[in-house]
Short mmCIF file of C-alpha atoms and ligand atoms in Angstrom, two decimals:
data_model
loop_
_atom_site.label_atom_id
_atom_site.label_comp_id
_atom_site.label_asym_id
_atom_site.label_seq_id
_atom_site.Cartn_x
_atom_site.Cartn_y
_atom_site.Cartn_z
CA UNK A 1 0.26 24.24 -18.09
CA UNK A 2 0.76 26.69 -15.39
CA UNK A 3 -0.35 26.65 -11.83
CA UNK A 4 -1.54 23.23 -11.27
CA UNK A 5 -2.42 22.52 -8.03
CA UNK A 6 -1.00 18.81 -7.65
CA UNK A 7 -2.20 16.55 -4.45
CA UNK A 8 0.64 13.91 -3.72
CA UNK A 9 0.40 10.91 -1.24
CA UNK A 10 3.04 8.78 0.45
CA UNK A 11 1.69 6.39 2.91
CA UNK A 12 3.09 3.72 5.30
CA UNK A 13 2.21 1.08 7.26
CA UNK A 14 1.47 3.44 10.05
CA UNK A 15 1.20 6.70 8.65
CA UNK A 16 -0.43 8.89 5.88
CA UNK A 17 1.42 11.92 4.71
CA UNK A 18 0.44 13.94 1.96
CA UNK A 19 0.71 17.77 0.50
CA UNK A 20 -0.12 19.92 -2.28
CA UNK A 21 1.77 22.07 -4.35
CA UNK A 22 0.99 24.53 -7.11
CA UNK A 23 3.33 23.22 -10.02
CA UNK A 24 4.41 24.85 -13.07
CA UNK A 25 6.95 24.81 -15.93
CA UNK A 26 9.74 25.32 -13.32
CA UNK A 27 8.23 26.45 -10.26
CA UNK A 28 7.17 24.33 -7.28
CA UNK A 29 5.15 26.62 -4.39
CA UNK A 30 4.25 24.66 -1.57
CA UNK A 31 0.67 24.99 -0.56
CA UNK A 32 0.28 22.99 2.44
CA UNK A 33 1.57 19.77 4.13
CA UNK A 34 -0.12 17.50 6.17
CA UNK A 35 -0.13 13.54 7.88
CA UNK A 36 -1.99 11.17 10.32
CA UNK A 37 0.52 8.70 12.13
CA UNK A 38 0.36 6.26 14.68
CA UNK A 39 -2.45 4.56 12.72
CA UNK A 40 -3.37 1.14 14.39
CA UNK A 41 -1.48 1.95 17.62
CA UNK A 42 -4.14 0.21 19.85
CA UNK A 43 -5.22 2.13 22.86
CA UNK A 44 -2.07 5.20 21.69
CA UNK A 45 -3.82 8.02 19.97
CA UNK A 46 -2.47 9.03 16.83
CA UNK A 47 -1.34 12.74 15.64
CA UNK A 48 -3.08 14.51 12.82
CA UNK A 49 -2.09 17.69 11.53
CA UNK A 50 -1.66 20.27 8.40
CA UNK A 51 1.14 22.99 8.23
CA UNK A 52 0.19 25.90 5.82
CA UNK A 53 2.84 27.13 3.60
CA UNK A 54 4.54 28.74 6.35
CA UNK A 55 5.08 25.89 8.24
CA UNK A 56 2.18 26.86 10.55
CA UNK A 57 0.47 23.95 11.99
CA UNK A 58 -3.74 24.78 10.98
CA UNK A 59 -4.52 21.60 12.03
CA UNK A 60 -3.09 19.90 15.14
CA UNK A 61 -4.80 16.94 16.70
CA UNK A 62 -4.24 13.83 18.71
CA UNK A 63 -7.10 10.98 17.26
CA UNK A 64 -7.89 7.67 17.67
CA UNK A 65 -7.39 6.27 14.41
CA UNK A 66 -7.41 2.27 14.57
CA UNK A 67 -7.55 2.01 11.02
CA UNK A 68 -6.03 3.04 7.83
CA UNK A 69 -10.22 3.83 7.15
CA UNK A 70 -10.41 6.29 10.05
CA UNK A 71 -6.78 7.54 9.05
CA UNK A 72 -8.08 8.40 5.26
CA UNK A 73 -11.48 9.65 6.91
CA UNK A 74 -9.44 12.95 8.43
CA UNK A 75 -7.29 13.75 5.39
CA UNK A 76 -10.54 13.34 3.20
CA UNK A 77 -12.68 15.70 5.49
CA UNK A 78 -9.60 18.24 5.62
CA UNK A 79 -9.66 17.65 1.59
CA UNK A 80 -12.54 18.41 1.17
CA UNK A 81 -13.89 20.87 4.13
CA UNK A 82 -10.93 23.53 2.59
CA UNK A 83 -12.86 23.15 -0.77
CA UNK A 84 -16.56 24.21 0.59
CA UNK A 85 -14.60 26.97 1.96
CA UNK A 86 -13.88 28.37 -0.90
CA UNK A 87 -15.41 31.72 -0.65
CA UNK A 88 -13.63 33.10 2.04
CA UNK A 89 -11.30 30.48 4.37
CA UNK A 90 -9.75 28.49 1.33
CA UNK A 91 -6.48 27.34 1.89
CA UNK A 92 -6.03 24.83 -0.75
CA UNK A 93 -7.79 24.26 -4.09
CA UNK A 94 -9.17 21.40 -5.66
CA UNK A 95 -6.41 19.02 -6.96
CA UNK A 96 -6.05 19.18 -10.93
CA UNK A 97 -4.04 15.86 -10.55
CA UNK A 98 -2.82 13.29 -7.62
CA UNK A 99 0.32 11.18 -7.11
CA UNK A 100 0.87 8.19 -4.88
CA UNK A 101 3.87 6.64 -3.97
CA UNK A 102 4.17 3.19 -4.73
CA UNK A 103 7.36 1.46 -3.69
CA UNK A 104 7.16 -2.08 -5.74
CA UNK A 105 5.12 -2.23 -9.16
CA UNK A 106 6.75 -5.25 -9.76
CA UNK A 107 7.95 -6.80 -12.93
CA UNK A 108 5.79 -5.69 -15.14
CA UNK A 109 4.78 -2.18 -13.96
CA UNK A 110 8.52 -0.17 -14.10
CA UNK A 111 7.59 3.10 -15.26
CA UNK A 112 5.77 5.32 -13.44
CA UNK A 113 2.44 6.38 -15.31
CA UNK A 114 -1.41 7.14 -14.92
CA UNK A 115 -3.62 4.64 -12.99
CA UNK A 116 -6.12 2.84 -14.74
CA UNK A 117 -8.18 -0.34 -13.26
CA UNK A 118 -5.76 -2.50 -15.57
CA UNK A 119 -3.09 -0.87 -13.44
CA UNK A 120 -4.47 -1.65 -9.95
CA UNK A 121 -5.37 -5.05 -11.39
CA UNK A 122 -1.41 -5.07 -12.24
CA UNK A 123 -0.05 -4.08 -8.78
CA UNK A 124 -2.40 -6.14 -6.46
CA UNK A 125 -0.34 -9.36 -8.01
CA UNK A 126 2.43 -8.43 -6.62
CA UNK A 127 1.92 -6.69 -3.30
CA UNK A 128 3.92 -9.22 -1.45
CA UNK A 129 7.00 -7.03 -3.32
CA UNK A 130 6.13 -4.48 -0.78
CA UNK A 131 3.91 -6.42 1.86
CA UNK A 132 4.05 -3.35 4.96
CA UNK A 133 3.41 -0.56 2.02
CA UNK A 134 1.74 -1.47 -1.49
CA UNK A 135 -1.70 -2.80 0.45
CA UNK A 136 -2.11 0.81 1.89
CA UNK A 137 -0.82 2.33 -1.15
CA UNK A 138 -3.81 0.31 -3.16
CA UNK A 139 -6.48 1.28 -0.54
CA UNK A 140 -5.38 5.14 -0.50
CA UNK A 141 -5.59 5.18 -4.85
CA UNK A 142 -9.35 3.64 -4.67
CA UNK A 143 -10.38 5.66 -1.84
CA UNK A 144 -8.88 8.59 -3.80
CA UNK A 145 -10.52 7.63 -6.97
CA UNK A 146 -13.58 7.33 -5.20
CA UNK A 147 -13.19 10.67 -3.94
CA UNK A 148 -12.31 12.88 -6.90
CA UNK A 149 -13.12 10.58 -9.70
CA UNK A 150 -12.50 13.27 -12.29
CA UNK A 151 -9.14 13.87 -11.19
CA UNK A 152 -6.39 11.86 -13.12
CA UNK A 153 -4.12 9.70 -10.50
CA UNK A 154 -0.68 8.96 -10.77
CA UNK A 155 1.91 6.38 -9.68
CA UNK A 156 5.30 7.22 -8.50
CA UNK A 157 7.62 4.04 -7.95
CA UNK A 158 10.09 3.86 -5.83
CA UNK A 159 11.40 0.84 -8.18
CA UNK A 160 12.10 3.71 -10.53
CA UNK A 161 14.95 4.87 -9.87
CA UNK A 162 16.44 1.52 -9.77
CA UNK A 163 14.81 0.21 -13.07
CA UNK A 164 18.44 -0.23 -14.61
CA UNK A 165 20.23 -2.07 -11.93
CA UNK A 166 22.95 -4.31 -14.09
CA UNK A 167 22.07 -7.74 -14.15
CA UNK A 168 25.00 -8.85 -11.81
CA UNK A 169 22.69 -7.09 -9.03
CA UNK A 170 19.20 -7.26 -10.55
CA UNK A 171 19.19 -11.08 -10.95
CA UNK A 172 18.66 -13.28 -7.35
CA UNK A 173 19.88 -16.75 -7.12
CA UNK A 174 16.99 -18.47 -6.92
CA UNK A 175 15.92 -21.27 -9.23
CA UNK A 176 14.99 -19.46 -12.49
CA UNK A 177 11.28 -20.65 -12.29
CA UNK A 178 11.01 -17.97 -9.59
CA UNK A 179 12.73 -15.33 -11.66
CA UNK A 180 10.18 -15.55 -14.48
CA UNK A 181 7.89 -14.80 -11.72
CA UNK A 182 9.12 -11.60 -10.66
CA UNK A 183 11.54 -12.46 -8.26
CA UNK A 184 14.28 -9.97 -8.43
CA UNK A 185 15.95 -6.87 -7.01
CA UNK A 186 13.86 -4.16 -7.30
CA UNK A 187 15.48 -2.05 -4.19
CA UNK A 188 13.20 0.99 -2.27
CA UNK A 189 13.96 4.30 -1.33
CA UNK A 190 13.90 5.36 -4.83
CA UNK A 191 12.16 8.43 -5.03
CA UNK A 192 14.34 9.47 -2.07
CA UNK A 193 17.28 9.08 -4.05
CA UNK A 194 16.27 10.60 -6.79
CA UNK A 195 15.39 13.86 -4.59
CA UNK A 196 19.42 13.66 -3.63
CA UNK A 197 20.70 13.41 -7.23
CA UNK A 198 17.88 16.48 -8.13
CA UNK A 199 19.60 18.23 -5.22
CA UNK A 200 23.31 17.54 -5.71
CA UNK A 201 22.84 18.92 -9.73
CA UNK A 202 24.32 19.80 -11.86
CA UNK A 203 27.34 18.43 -9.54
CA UNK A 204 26.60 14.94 -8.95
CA UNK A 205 29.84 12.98 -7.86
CA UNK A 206 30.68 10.40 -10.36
CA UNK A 207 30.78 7.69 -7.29
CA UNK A 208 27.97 8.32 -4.67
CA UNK A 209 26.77 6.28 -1.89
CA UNK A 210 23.25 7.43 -0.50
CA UNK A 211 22.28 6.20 2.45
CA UNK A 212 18.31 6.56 3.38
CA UNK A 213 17.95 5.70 7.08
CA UNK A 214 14.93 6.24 8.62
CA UNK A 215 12.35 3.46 10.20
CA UNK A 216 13.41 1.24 7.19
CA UNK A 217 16.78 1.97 5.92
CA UNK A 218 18.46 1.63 2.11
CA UNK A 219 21.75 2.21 0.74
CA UNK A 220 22.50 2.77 -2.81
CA UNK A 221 25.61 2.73 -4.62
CA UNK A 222 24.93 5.63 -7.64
CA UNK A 223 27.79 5.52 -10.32
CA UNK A 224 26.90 9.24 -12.89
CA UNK A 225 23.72 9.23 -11.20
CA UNK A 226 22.66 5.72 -11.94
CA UNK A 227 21.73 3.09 -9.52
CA UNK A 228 24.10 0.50 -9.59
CA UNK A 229 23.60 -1.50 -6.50
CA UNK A 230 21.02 -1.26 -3.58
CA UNK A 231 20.73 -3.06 -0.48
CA UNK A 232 17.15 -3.79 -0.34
CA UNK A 233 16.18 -6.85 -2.46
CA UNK A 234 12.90 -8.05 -3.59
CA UNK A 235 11.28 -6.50 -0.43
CA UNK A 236 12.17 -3.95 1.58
CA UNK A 237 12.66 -6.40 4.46
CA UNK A 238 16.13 -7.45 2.80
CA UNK A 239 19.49 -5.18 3.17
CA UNK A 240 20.39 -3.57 6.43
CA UNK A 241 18.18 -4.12 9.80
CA UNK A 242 16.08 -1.03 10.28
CA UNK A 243 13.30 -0.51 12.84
CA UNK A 244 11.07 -3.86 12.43
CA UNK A 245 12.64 -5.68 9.79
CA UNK A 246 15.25 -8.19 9.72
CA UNK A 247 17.71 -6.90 6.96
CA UNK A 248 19.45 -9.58 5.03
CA UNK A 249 19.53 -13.18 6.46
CA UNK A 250 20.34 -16.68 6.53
CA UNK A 251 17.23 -17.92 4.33
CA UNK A 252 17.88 -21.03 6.73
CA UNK A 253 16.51 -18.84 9.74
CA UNK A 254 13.10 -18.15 7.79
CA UNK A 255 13.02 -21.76 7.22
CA UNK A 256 13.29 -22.65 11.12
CA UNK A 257 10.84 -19.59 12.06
CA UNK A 258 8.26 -20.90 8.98
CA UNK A 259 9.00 -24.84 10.72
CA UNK A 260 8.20 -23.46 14.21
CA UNK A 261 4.98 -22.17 12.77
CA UNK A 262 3.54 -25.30 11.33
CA UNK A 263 4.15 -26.89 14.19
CA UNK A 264 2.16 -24.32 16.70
CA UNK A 265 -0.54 -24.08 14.00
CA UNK A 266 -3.71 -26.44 13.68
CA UNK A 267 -3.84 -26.13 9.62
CA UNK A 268 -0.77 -23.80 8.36
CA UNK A 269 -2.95 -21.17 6.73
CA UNK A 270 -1.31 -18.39 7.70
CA UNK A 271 2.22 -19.52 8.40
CA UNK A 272 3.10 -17.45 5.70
CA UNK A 273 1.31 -14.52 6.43
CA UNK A 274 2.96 -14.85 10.58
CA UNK A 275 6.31 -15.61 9.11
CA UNK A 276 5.96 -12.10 7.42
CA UNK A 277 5.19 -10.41 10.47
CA UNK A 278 7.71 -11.57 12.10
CA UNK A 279 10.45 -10.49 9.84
CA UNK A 280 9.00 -7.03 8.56
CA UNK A 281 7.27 -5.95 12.01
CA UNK A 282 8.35 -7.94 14.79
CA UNK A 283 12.33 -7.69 13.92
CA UNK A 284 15.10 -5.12 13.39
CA UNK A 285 15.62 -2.82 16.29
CA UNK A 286 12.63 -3.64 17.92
CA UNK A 287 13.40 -7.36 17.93
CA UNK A 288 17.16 -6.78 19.23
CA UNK A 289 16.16 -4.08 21.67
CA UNK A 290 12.48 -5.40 22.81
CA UNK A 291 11.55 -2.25 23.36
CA UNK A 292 11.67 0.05 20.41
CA UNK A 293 12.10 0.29 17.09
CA UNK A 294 12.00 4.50 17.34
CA UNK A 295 15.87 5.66 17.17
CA UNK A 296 14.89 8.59 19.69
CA UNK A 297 13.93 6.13 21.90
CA UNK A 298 17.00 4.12 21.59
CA UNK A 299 19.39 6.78 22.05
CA UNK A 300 17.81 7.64 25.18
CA UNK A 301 17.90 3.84 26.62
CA UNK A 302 21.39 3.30 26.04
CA UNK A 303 22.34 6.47 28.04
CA UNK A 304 20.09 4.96 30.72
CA UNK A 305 22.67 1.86 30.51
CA UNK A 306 20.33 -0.59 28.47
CA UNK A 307 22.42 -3.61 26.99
CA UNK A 308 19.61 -4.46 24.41
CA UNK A 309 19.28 -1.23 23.02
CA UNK A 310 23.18 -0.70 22.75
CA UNK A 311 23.47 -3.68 20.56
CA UNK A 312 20.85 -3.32 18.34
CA UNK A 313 21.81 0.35 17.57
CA UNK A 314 25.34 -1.16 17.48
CA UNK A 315 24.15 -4.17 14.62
CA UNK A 316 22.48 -0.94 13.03
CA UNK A 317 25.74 1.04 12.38
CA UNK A 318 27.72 -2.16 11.74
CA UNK A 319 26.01 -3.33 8.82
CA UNK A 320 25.72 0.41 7.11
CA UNK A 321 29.54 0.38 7.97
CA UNK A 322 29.84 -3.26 5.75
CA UNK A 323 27.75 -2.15 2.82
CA UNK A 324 29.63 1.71 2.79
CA UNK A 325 32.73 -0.63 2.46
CA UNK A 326 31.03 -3.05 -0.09
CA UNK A 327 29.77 0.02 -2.53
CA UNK A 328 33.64 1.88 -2.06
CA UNK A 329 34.70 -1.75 -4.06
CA UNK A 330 32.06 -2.09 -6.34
CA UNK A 331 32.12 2.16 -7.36
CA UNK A 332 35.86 1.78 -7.25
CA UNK A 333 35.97 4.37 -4.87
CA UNK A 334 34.10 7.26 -3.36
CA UNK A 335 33.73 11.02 -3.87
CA UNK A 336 30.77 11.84 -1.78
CA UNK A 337 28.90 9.94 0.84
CA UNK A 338 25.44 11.13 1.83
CA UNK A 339 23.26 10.95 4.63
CA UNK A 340 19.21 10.83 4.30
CA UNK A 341 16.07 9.45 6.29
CA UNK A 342 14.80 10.44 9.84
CA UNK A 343 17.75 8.93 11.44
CA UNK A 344 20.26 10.13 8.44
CA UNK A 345 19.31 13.86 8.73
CA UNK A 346 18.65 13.81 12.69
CA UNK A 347 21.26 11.72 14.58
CA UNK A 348 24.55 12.40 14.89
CA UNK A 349 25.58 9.85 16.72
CA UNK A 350 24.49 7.06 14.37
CA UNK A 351 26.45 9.00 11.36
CA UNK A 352 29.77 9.41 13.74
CA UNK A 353 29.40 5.61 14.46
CA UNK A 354 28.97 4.57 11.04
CA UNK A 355 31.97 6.44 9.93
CA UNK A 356 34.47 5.63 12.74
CA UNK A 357 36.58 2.67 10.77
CA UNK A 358 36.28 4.35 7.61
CA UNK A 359 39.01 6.66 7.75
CA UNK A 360 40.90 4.39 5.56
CA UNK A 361 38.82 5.14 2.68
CA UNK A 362 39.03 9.04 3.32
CA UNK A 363 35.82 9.05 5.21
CA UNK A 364 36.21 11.56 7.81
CA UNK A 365 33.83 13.38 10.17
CA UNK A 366 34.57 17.64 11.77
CA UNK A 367 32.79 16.78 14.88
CA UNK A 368 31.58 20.38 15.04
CA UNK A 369 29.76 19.95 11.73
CA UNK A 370 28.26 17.19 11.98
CA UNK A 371 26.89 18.10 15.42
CA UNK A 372 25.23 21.01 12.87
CA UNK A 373 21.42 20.51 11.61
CA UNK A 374 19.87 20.84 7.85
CA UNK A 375 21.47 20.40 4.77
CA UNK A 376 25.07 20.16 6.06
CA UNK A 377 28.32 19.00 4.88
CA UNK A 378 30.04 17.34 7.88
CA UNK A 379 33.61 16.49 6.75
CA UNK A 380 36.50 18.47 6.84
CA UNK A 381 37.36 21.06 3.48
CA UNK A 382 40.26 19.08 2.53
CA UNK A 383 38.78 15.29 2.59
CA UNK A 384 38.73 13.30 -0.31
CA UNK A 385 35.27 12.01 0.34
CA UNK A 386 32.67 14.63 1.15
CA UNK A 387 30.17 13.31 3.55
CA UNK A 388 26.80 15.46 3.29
CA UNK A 389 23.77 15.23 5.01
CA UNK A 390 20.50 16.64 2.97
CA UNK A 391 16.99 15.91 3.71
CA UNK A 392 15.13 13.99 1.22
CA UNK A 393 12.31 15.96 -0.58
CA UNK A 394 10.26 13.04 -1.84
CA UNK A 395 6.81 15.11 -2.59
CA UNK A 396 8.34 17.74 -4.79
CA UNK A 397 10.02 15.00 -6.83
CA UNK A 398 6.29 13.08 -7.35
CA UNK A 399 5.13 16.21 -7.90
CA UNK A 400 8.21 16.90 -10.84
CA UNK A 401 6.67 13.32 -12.35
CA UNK A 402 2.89 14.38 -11.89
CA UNK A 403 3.49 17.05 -13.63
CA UNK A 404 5.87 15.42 -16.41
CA UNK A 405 2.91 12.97 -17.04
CA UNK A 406 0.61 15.06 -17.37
CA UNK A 407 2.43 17.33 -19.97
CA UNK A 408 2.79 14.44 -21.83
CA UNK A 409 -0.77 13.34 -21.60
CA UNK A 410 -2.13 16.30 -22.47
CA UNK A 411 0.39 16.35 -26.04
P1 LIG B 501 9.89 6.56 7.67
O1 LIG B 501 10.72 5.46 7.09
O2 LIG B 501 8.74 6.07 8.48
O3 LIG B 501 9.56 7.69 6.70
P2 LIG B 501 11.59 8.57 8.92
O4 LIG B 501 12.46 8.88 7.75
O5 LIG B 501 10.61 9.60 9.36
O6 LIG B 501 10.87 7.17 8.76
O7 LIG B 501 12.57 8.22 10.14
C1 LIG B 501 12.08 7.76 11.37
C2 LIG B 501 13.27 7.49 12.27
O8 LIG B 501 14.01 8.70 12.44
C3 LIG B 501 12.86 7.00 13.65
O9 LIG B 501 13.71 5.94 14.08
C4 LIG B 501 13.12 8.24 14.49
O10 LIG B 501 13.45 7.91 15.83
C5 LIG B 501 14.33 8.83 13.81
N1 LIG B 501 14.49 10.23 14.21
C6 LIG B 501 13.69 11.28 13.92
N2 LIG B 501 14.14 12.40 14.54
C7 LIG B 501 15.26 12.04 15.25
C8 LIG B 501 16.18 12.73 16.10
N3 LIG B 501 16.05 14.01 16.34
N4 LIG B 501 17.20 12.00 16.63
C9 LIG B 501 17.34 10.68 16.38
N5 LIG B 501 16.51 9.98 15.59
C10 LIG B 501 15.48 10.64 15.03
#
């Protein structure tokens, strides 16, 4: 099946980024990359814009895009205005096949596989697993179904990767009413991951720890390339704090919050639906710092002398720091330690604070390197831990299962 032009498309709760490459048996050629962000930023205009394969920005565009309708509106004229152009300004053809990533499909849906309307039926029960992504995740695979409807779709989970957590992790304790429905560990970040492990081969370290930062942030401990423990739980809102979400917490806090609620509220209805707000949007970084939840912006209030934005970068590092030290016990050890995500790849001074401490475990930072960019290692030649920092490459690893799926299907 040579040359397939595959369309994949990874949306947040505030952004839509897709790209196309031409796939074959081994080869991968990029044909173009593109996103819309800032979607639902109020009066703020949001970006849109498409790189060709030469990283040259065709497309580059501040809009107002309220909605996750308008934001789908661009990337479905550029879709489909580089198609009527096909006698002389094409840039991209028509997809033969599209992926989406979806981070939760829940307990049921662990394998990542064509979409069907049982499928969508499937993963609308349980988009509270992934309240700030699977809803735009859902809208993005009907409007895309709507728009090439001869085109098979594809999921990619991010659950994937961590379909064979060991029970001592998988399993939450909750009353086990709640586990027979669904309520589990399902972790995030997978298909990040896996782009790591795809990268480190054929050397992958027997014990790995991955850590994903970027607006939300993950850490996985990998033992032979297996997930073996992640700190996001059911929802990505559990684990460490990242930019609007709480990270792990007293379940007596969401008690008080979901208390205060009722009490402001005539009828309750949407206590529930506040109480998520609060801890996915309203929390993390932005809550500590009530400012920001945009690392940039962080680094550049706490040189300005900002106490609020010191301590909620300074909860950030902290808690990386604890789960680092909880995955060196549970991998009984470390060999390489790896650094992923916006933040991961971008900031130095987050990965020099969430090392300092760790020297004990033979986690040690060269300065120089690590004040280096791109795929980098940052520790010294002779450390016993090798500390890394590689940029994930999620699309050409939903492209890898696009294509998989459809070599299969086609069998
Ligand atoms: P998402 O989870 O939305 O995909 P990203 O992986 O793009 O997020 O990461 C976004 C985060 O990365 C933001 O907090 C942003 O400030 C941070 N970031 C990006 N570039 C830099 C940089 N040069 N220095 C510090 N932080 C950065």
């Amino acid at each position: 099946m040579p040359g397939l032009p595959v369309l994949v498309l990874n949306s947040g709760s505030s952004s839509i980024k897709f790209s196309m490459y031409e796939s074959g048996e081994s080869a991968r050629r990029k044909l173009m990359e593109g996103a819309v962000d800032g979607i639902g930023s109020g009066e703020k205009e949001g970006k849109f814009w498409i790189k060709d394969p030469n990283d040259r920005k065709i497309v580059d565009q501040s809009s107002h895009v309220p909605d996750l309708a308008s934001a789908f509106k661009l990337v479905e004229d550029a879709l489909l205005s580089a198609e009527k152009h096909s006698g002389g300004e094409q840039t991209w053809p028509h997809p033969a096949a599209i992926g989406h990533r979806v981070v939760c499909g829940g307990p049921t849906i662990t394998e990542n596989q064509r979409v069907s309307p049982e499928l969508i039926e499937e993963l609308e029960r349980y988009v509270h697993f992934a309240p700030l992504h699977n809803p735009v995740a859902l809208f993005i695979i009907r409007e895309t179904l709507k728009l090439f409807p001869e085109v098979p779709n594809f999921i990619c989970l991010d659950s994937y990767f961590h379909r064979n957590l060991p029970e001592v992790t998988r399993r939450l304790p909750v009353p086990a009413k709640y586990t027979e429905m669904g309520v589990q560990r399902f972790g995030a970040h997978g298909i990040s991951y896996e782009s790591i492990i795809e990268q480190l081969k054929p050397s992958v370290p027997s014990r790995l720890i991955v850590a994903h930062l970027g607006n939300g942030a993950s850490i996985a401990a990998i033992r032979d390339g297996q997930s073996i423990d992640t700190s996001m739980g059911l929802t990505p809102t559990g684990g460490i704090i990242s930019g609007t979400r709480t990270g792990d917490i007293d379940p007596g806090v969401l008690l008080f919050i979901l208390r205060e609620l009722l009490k402001a509220s005539d009828d309750g209805k949407h206590a529930a639906d506040e109480l998520e707000d609060a801890v996915s949007k309203q929390a993390g970084l932005l809550g500590v710092s009530k400012t920001t939840n945009d690392m940039r912006d962080l680094r550049k209030a706490i040189v300005a002398g900002n106490a609020d934005a010191r301590l909620a970068v300074d909860q950030f590092t902290y808690t990386i720091r604890k789960f680092i030290g909880a995955y060196i016990a549970v991998l009984g050890g470390l060999d390489m330690l790896v650094f992923t995500g916006g933040i991961g790849v971008n900031d130095s001074d987050s990965r020099a604070e969430i090392c300092s401490g760790l020297e004990c475990f033979g986690i040690v930072l060269d300065a120089q390197r690590n004040s280096a960019r791109g795929d980098v290692t940052i520790s010294p030649d002779d450390s016993s831990v090798t500390v890394r920092v590689i940029p994930p490459e999620e699309d050409l690893i939903m492209v890898n299962h696009v294509y998989r799926l459809m070599a299969e299907s086609s069998h």
